[in-house]
Amino acid sequence: MAERRKLRMAMVGGGPGAFIGPVHRMAAELDGKIEMVAGAFSQSAERSREAGVTFGIDPGRAYAGYREMIDAESKRADGIDFIVIATPNHLHLPVALAALEAGLPVMSDKPATATYEEVLDLEAAVGKSGLPYGLTHTYAGYGMVREARAICAAGKLGAIRKVAVEYFQGWLSRNIETTGHKQAEWRSDPSRSGPGGSIGDIGTHAFHLLEYISGLQVTAINATLRSVVPGRRLDDDCNAFVRMSNGAAGTLACSQVAAGELNEMRMRIYGENGSIDWRQQDPNRLIVKWLDGPEEIHHAAAGYLSKDALAVARVPSGHPEGYLEAFAVLYREFAGALAAWKQGDKNPLPATLPGIQAGVRGMRFIDRVIESNRTESWVEF
Ligand code: NAD
């Protein structure tokens, strides 16, 4: 008989003052299938212990480092079931490799690694281990993103001809990385962020969503990168043309110097018969426009939606769901995958949950954008 208990999660990163760690904790625990029991929350042992107390876990399970955590937890009868990685990018690969080597599944934040070369090592390690690996491309968890994906997959738009995706933020409009702003500091440091600035931080989300919703792949890109803010070491703005695997074409842009913007991610996909338009800041509505008919507004959780969109709705239509719930959808799917894997399923990740292949694509995107910018030309994927 299947074991009935919550999955035990350990977090690496997400210490005091961290941005995404608390979001992971809330999202992981929302559906009652996962509990956080351990962590190595900071590079400082003392801060990691303090965080453990704040989070209410057994003080003995707030570790000084992730290697110590993996060793100690592997020896416990009630040891952890998986590791979530919420550190700056340069630690994603070493933490993931250490977890996989110890037989622990991984849920990692994006980008999957710091460089394209690294993600190939990770891909090999995931393949060799046979362990589940999930990647938190948050936006894939929204019901209306699932609806847009279902509309494209059903061919309702006809052949896709044009795409336009953008992710604009304004919070790096000034040189705040020199003022002690923690998140800005590592994001603009190539040794911790990797070679991509805005393209790694938010461009990868836009790129992932484009392929996720359209069901197509980007085959070539012609991109321009800029570091608009004086002294900034990595890109803070990107404008690109893309070609898609079916011959469609379009634009992909991201920016962290779009002053006044918060998280303005927008996706438009145009087919022969009509188009879809989704904005992250208005996530419960999907606009569908038809060439030969009136414009429609599809509402989250409404009974007429696709089964994929309804599968992730938690509350009745008209009660807004948002970022946390989208994040939690990914955790719910990961928990389901772990349960299936424990029952012997060798390929348990559902197609809706981003995994290592999404990680490889995302790192390829960063690599190709940098190469295109360097050579001032189109580059193939
Ligand atoms: P952050 O700087 O706010 O937090 C990073 C945390 O990692 C800090 O608590 C820091 O102390 C800890 N840390 C650093 N080195 C460590 C080590 N050796 N061992 C243990 N902990 C260590 O950064 P953030 O904004 O939360 O970003 C973290 C990751 O999440 C990044 O990879 C980022 O790209 C990603 N992210 C994803 C989303 C999303 O929408 N999915 C949103 C924001 C950030």
XYZ file of C-alpha atoms and ligand atoms in Angstrom:
425
model
C 0.000 0.000 0.000
C 1.200 3.522 -0.837
C 2.814 5.471 1.990
C 0.484 8.255 3.202
C 2.462 11.203 4.469
C 3.611 14.606 3.308
C 6.742 14.758 1.168
C 9.697 16.137 3.128
C 11.363 19.088 1.439
C 14.723 20.725 2.121
C 15.534 24.188 0.825
C 18.922 25.514 -0.241
C 18.895 29.332 -0.189
C 15.834 31.323 0.791
C 17.358 32.719 3.988
C 16.450 35.945 5.801
C 15.610 38.734 3.347
C 15.625 36.431 0.309
C 13.130 37.160 -2.420
C 11.934 33.884 -3.904
C 12.582 31.463 -1.015
C 9.426 32.478 0.897
C 7.382 32.123 -2.299
C 8.677 28.551 -2.722
C 7.793 27.716 0.874
C 4.243 29.051 0.590
C 3.687 27.457 -2.805
C 5.097 24.076 -1.789
C 2.872 23.863 1.271
C -0.347 25.244 -0.249
C -1.852 21.901 -1.215
C -0.873 20.013 1.928
C 1.269 17.493 0.074
C 4.690 18.849 1.050
C 6.285 20.114 4.268
C 9.633 21.821 4.653
C 11.645 19.956 7.315
C 15.238 21.002 6.618
C 17.386 23.554 4.887
C 20.729 25.214 4.262
C 19.242 28.649 3.940
C 22.288 30.888 3.747
C 26.021 30.787 3.087
C 26.406 31.844 6.708
C 25.911 28.971 9.174
C 24.588 31.324 11.807
C 22.016 32.895 9.503
C 20.937 29.471 8.312
C 20.306 28.403 11.941
C 18.431 31.643 12.680
C 16.289 31.077 9.601
C 15.481 27.531 10.754
C 14.150 28.933 14.024
C 12.051 31.543 12.188
C 10.639 28.872 9.874
C 9.785 26.613 12.802
C 11.775 23.565 11.727
C 13.789 21.307 14.056
C 16.889 23.478 14.855
C 19.119 20.451 14.223
C 17.908 20.373 10.620
C 18.931 23.950 9.739
C 22.376 23.206 8.359
C 25.541 25.213 7.798
C 25.826 24.064 4.188
C 24.059 21.929 1.593
C 26.675 19.163 1.583
C 26.436 18.773 5.338
C 22.649 18.746 4.986
C 22.644 16.037 2.331
C 25.042 13.863 4.393
C 23.055 14.222 7.599
C 19.640 13.816 6.005
C 20.742 10.713 4.086
C 21.440 9.016 7.420
C 18.012 9.736 8.927
C 15.123 7.295 8.750
C 12.845 10.310 8.290
C 15.236 12.077 5.893
C 14.212 14.447 3.128
C 12.464 13.370 -0.096
C 13.725 16.169 -2.326
C 15.688 19.404 -2.475
C 14.537 22.792 -3.720
C 17.200 25.209 -4.990
C 16.510 28.924 -4.408
C 20.037 30.332 -4.452
C 21.719 32.681 -6.922
C 22.351 31.007 -10.284
C 26.005 29.961 -9.860
C 24.999 27.470 -7.147
C 22.235 25.730 -9.105
C 24.569 23.202 -10.739
C 26.683 22.181 -7.720
C 23.644 21.850 -5.460
C 21.683 19.895 -8.068
C 24.633 17.552 -8.732
C 25.142 16.927 -5.007
C 21.443 16.151 -4.584
C 21.271 13.831 -7.592
C 24.433 12.001 -6.506
C 22.756 11.344 -3.154
C 19.649 10.001 -4.902
C 17.504 13.054 -4.173
C 15.050 14.543 -6.699
C 15.437 18.266 -7.387
C 13.070 21.180 -7.812
C 15.219 24.087 -9.016
C 14.574 27.686 -9.700
C 15.547 29.042 -13.101
C 17.794 29.507 -14.951
C 18.730 25.833 -14.610
C 22.456 26.656 -14.324
C 24.774 29.612 -14.806
C 26.029 28.643 -18.299
C 25.072 26.516 -21.286
C 28.071 24.206 -20.721
C 26.882 23.594 -17.175
C 23.370 22.655 -18.205
C 24.729 19.915 -20.456
C 26.453 18.412 -17.408
C 23.225 18.705 -15.483
C 21.208 17.127 -18.277
C 23.596 14.165 -18.288
C 23.420 13.840 -14.506
C 19.623 13.952 -14.467
C 19.501 11.332 -17.219
C 21.997 9.070 -15.478
C 20.266 9.333 -12.111
C 16.750 8.703 -13.404
C 15.546 11.126 -10.720
C 12.720 13.656 -11.177
C 13.948 17.195 -11.869
C 11.513 20.127 -11.998
C 12.189 23.744 -12.965
C 10.050 26.554 -11.568
C 9.158 28.553 -14.651
C 6.357 30.025 -12.581
C 4.191 31.333 -15.386
C 3.569 27.812 -16.689
C 1.379 27.292 -13.625
C -1.279 29.873 -14.512
C -4.651 28.484 -15.576
C -4.953 30.923 -18.448
C -1.504 30.007 -19.723
C -2.691 26.390 -19.769
C -5.795 27.598 -21.643
C -3.710 29.481 -24.212
C -1.541 26.397 -24.663
C -4.633 24.200 -25.134
C -6.069 26.617 -27.730
C -2.814 26.494 -29.717
C -2.528 22.709 -29.400
C -6.097 22.231 -30.639
C -5.248 24.264 -33.736
C -8.075 26.729 -33.103
C -5.983 29.683 -34.263
C -5.003 27.861 -37.470
C -1.345 27.825 -38.429
C 0.607 30.202 -36.199
C 2.164 33.027 -38.206
C 3.430 35.634 -35.797
C 4.476 35.787 -32.141
C 5.249 38.685 -29.843
C 6.499 38.187 -26.301
C 7.811 40.757 -23.896
C 8.791 40.882 -20.249
C 9.428 44.401 -18.985
C 10.515 45.476 -15.495
C 11.842 48.809 -14.310
C 13.490 48.026 -10.979
C 17.055 48.105 -12.360
C 16.623 51.536 -13.963
C 19.251 52.907 -11.575
C 22.566 51.455 -10.489
C 21.139 49.967 -7.264
C 23.642 47.090 -7.306
C 26.216 49.504 -5.870
C 23.986 50.515 -2.962
C 23.862 47.179 -1.132
C 20.678 45.902 -2.814
C 21.224 42.145 -2.439
C 19.128 40.921 -5.331
C 20.530 43.522 -7.745
C 24.069 42.832 -6.577
C 24.349 39.175 -7.553
C 22.173 39.596 -10.657
C 24.670 42.086 -12.104
C 27.740 40.029 -11.146
C 28.727 37.594 -13.951
C 30.393 35.237 -11.465
C 27.071 34.639 -9.701
C 24.499 35.351 -12.390
C 26.238 33.766 -15.377
C 26.802 35.612 -18.671
C 23.175 36.732 -18.950
C 21.693 39.684 -17.070
C 18.087 40.489 -17.943
C 18.055 37.663 -20.491
C 18.829 35.100 -17.784
C 16.642 36.647 -15.151
C 13.443 37.322 -17.080
C 14.228 36.673 -20.767
C 14.324 32.943 -19.996
C 10.771 33.187 -18.624
C 9.544 34.948 -21.776
C 11.345 32.444 -23.997
C 9.984 29.483 -22.035
C 6.443 30.793 -22.172
C 6.675 31.382 -25.912
C 7.622 27.757 -26.595
C 5.307 26.437 -23.859
C 2.176 28.170 -25.159
C 2.806 27.989 -28.903
C 4.011 24.382 -28.884
C 6.697 25.550 -31.339
C 10.436 25.924 -30.914
C 12.565 28.955 -31.599
C 14.990 27.932 -34.377
C 16.936 31.174 -34.913
C 17.373 34.497 -33.196
C 18.765 37.910 -34.029
C 19.264 39.814 -30.805
C 20.721 43.067 -29.550
C 21.836 43.393 -25.941
C 22.501 46.588 -24.079
C 23.704 47.589 -20.632
C 21.805 50.830 -20.428
C 22.753 51.845 -16.899
C 26.355 53.162 -16.802
C 28.784 50.780 -15.104
C 26.485 47.767 -15.266
C 28.417 44.625 -16.124
C 25.594 42.572 -17.659
C 22.761 43.308 -20.078
C 19.690 45.046 -18.739
C 17.808 45.246 -22.038
C 17.291 42.907 -24.993
C 15.460 43.239 -28.307
C 15.281 40.213 -30.580
C 13.681 38.832 -33.717
C 12.857 35.137 -33.637
C 12.061 32.437 -36.201
C 9.890 29.526 -35.148
C 9.995 25.848 -36.121
C 6.869 26.100 -38.331
C 8.128 29.148 -40.242
C 6.355 31.700 -38.045
C 8.343 34.739 -36.948
C 8.133 37.449 -34.368
C 9.738 39.410 -31.580
C 11.035 38.746 -28.092
C 12.016 41.597 -25.824
C 12.930 41.892 -22.184
C 14.091 44.806 -20.107
C 14.841 45.665 -16.517
C 15.184 49.379 -17.281
C 11.621 49.914 -18.493
C 11.028 52.552 -15.837
C 7.643 52.286 -14.213
C 6.965 48.707 -15.247
C 6.614 46.020 -12.546
C 6.221 42.564 -14.085
C 4.727 43.393 -17.438
C 4.916 40.096 -19.247
C 2.711 39.829 -22.298
C 2.309 37.098 -24.850
C 0.573 37.464 -28.197
C 0.295 34.651 -30.707
C -1.348 35.185 -34.096
C -2.677 32.364 -36.281
C -4.585 32.291 -39.570
C -7.963 32.527 -37.817
C -7.304 34.617 -34.757
C -5.002 35.318 -31.858
C -4.471 35.092 -28.116
C -3.270 37.824 -25.795
C -2.274 37.161 -22.153
C -0.754 39.526 -19.600
C 0.789 38.333 -16.365
C -0.513 41.336 -14.453
C -4.081 40.455 -15.482
C -3.631 36.690 -15.222
C -7.206 35.549 -14.810
C -8.287 36.727 -18.247
C -7.218 35.462 -21.651
C -8.212 37.619 -24.616
C -8.990 35.660 -27.768
C -9.516 37.671 -30.957
C -11.074 36.204 -34.118
C -10.688 37.329 -37.721
C -14.343 36.540 -38.491
C -15.963 36.991 -35.124
C -16.119 39.121 -32.010
C -13.356 39.328 -29.442
C -13.735 36.951 -26.469
C -12.610 37.161 -22.857
C -11.974 33.765 -21.273
C -12.134 33.852 -17.468
C -10.078 31.613 -15.176
C -11.971 28.634 -13.726
C -15.008 29.127 -15.992
C -16.729 25.877 -16.950
C -16.154 26.341 -20.693
C -12.339 26.205 -20.426
C -10.132 23.319 -21.541
C -9.601 20.436 -19.119
C -5.946 21.487 -18.686
C -6.993 24.976 -17.539
C -9.730 23.648 -15.251
C -7.345 21.108 -13.726
C -5.346 23.897 -12.090
C -8.240 26.109 -10.938
C -8.570 26.180 -7.160
C -11.401 28.635 -6.588
C -14.627 29.472 -8.469
C -14.480 31.810 -11.432
C -14.413 35.455 -10.391
C -12.272 34.838 -7.315
C -8.824 35.894 -8.488
C -5.877 33.550 -8.325
C -2.341 34.749 -8.891
C 1.383 34.243 -8.634
C 1.433 32.070 -5.505
C -1.207 29.724 -6.836
C 0.581 29.431 -10.188
C 3.778 28.570 -8.330
C 1.843 26.058 -6.219
C 0.511 24.340 -9.339
C 4.085 23.433 -10.240
C 4.673 22.045 -6.747
C 1.439 20.053 -6.869
C 2.511 18.516 -10.169
C 5.984 17.839 -8.809
C 4.507 16.143 -5.717
C 2.356 13.995 -8.016
C 5.424 13.123 -10.082
C 7.375 12.113 -6.969
C 4.519 9.891 -5.814
C 4.398 8.224 -9.238
C 8.171 7.842 -9.283
C 8.113 6.192 -5.859
C 5.605 3.733 -7.348
C 8.092 2.853 -10.105
C 7.142 5.293 -12.876
C 10.451 6.025 -14.641
C 9.188 9.105 -16.492
C 6.772 10.695 -14.036
C 6.917 14.414 -14.927
C 3.712 15.572 -16.675
C 4.249 17.454 -19.938
C 2.784 20.543 -18.275
C 5.611 20.762 -15.704
C 8.903 22.272 -16.944
C 11.823 19.886 -16.459
C 15.417 19.474 -17.553
C 14.610 19.950 -21.260
C 13.115 23.362 -20.482
C 16.310 24.064 -18.533
C 18.494 23.150 -21.504
C 16.378 25.292 -23.855
C 16.571 28.258 -21.490
C 20.352 28.079 -21.237
C 20.602 27.657 -25.007
C 18.503 30.815 -25.353
C 20.981 32.796 -23.215
C 23.927 31.370 -25.128
C 22.406 32.096 -28.560
C 21.346 35.647 -27.644
C 24.870 36.463 -26.495
C 26.340 34.955 -29.663
C 23.905 36.831 -31.889
C 24.677 40.098 -30.130
C 28.422 39.456 -30.423
C 28.319 38.643 -34.133
C 25.548 41.134 -34.937
C 23.801 38.453 -36.955
C 21.149 35.744 -36.989
C 22.229 32.583 -35.159
C 20.649 29.142 -35.316
C 19.577 27.345 -32.177
P 18.104 36.335 -3.155
O 19.419 36.993 -3.201
O 16.935 37.113 -2.635
O 18.184 35.001 -2.280
C 19.218 34.071 -2.443
C 19.385 33.292 -1.155
O 20.373 32.288 -1.337
C 19.849 34.139 0.026
O 19.091 33.808 1.172
C 21.305 33.735 0.226
O 21.735 33.857 1.559
C 21.216 32.276 -0.198
N 22.521 31.686 -0.488
C 23.565 32.228 -1.167
N 24.597 31.370 -1.170
C 24.209 30.265 -0.493
C 24.824 29.043 -0.156
N 26.083 28.775 -0.520
N 24.112 28.129 0.547
C 22.856 28.391 0.937
N 22.203 29.532 0.641
C 22.879 30.461 -0.064
O 17.808 35.816 -4.625
P 16.361 35.555 -5.286
O 15.886 36.792 -5.929
O 15.490 34.897 -4.287
O 16.759 34.538 -6.452
C 17.133 33.203 -6.164
C 16.939 32.341 -7.417
O 15.564 32.338 -7.774
C 17.685 32.855 -8.647
O 18.218 31.776 -9.362
C 16.615 33.570 -9.460
O 16.869 33.531 -10.843
C 15.388 32.763 -9.119
N 14.122 33.516 -9.184
C 13.049 32.944 -9.815
C 11.835 33.586 -9.859
C 10.651 32.928 -10.524
O 9.699 33.602 -10.896
N 10.645 31.625 -10.678
C 11.693 34.861 -9.293
C 12.799 35.403 -8.637
C 14.012 34.728 -8.574
